[in-house]
XYZ file of C-alpha atoms in Angstrom:
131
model
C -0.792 -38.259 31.579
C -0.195 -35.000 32.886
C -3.183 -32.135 32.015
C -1.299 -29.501 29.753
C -1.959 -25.415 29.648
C -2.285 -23.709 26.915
C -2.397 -19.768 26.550
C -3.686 -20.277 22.716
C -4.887 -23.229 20.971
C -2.279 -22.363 18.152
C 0.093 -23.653 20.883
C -1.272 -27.013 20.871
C -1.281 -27.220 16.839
C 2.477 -25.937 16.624
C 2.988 -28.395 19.157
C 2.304 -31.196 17.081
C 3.340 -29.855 13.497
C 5.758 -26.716 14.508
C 9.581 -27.223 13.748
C 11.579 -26.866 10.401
C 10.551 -30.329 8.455
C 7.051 -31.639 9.807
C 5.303 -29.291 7.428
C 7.605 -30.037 4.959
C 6.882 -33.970 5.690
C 3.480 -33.385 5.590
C 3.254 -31.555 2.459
C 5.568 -34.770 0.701
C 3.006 -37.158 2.144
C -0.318 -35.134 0.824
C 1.015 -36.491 -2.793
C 0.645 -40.017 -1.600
C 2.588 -42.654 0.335
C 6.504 -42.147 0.832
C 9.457 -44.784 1.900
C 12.245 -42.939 3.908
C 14.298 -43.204 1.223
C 11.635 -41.149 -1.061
C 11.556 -38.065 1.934
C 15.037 -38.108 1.957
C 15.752 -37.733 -1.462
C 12.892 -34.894 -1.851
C 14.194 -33.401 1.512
C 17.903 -33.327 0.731
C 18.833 -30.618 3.753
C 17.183 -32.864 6.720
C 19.619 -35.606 7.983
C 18.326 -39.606 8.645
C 18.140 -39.177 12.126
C 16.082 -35.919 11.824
C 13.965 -37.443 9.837
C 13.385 -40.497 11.579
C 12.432 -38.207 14.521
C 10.285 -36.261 12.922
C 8.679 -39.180 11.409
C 8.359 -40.961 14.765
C 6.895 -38.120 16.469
C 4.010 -37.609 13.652
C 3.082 -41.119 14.272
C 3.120 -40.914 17.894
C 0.968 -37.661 17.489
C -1.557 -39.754 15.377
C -0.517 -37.604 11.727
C 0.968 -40.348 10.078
C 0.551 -43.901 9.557
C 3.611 -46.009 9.524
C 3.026 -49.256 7.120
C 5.020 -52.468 7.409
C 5.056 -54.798 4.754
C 5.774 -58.476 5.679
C 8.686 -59.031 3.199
C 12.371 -59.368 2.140
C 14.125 -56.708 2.062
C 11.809 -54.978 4.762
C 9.522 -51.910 3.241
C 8.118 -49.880 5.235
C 5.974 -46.621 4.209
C 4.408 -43.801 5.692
C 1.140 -42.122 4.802
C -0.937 -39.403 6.081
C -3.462 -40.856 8.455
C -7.585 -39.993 8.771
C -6.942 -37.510 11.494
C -3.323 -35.830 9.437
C -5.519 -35.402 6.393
C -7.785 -32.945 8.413
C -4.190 -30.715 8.453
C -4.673 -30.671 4.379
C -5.861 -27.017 4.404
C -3.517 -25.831 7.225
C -0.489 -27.133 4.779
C -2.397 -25.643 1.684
C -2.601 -22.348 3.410
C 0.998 -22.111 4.613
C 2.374 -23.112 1.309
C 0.175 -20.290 -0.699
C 1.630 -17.296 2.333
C 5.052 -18.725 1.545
C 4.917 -18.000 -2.226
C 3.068 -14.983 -1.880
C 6.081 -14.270 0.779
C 8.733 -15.035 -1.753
C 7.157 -13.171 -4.791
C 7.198 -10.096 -2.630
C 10.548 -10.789 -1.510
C 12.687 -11.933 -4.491
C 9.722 -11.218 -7.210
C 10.096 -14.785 -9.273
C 9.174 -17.299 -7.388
C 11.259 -19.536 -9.734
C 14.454 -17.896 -8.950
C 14.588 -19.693 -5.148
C 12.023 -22.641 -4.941
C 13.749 -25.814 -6.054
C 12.387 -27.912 -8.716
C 10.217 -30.245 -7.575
C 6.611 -32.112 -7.835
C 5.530 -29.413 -4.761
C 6.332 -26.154 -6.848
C 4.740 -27.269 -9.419
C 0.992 -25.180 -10.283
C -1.922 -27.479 -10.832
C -1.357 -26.116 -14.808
C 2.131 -27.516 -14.634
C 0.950 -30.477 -13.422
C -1.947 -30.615 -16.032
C 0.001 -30.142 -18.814
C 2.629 -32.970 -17.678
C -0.328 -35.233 -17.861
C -1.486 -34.255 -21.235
C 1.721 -35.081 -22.786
């Protein structure tokens, strides 16, 4: 293994979770285990072979587990491992700097995030489970 150079550490993290879908992976995967067919379907703009890059690379960089189940038809899920979990408040942090971002932009934040478990406040989410 070759010794790599950093300028700044920030390198190194972008390195591992930098591009347009790992984040957005990640953030999928902080609500619980996910089959490829369940990041597609949340991730409709990423193709299959993006996203079995993406998902290869994660697991090769230790993020994400990859879980094999012993059964007809295969299943196979992925899930964020020990050391991806420590990325929780990274992810949290870049998804409250993007809302912020789009309230100054477009002023309701409703008008351009899509409708999904992830845009969701924790009241949403409260009151979904009170019903």
């Amino acid at each position: 293994m070759t010794k790599k150079k950093y300028n700044i550490s920030v390198e190194a993290t972008l390195e591992v979770i930098g591009g347009k879908w790992k984040c957005v992976i990640l953030c999928h995967l902080t609500r619980g285990k996910k089959r490829t067919s369940d990041l597609k379907r949340l991730m409709p703009g990423i193709t299959q072979k993006m996203l079995t890059q993406q998902l290869r690379e994660l697991e090769e960089d230790g993020i994400v587990n990859r879980i094999v189940y012993n059964q007809v038809p295969p299943k196979v899920e992925y899930e964020l491992s020990e050391y991806g979990w420590s990325l929780k408040s990274i992810l949290d942090a870049l998804c409250d700097w993007g809302e912020k971002h789009i309230i100054k932009e477009y002023g309701d934040k409703y008008a351009v995030l899509e409708d999904n478990i992830l845009n969701q406040s924790d009241a949403d989410l409260q009151s979904l489970t009170n019903k």
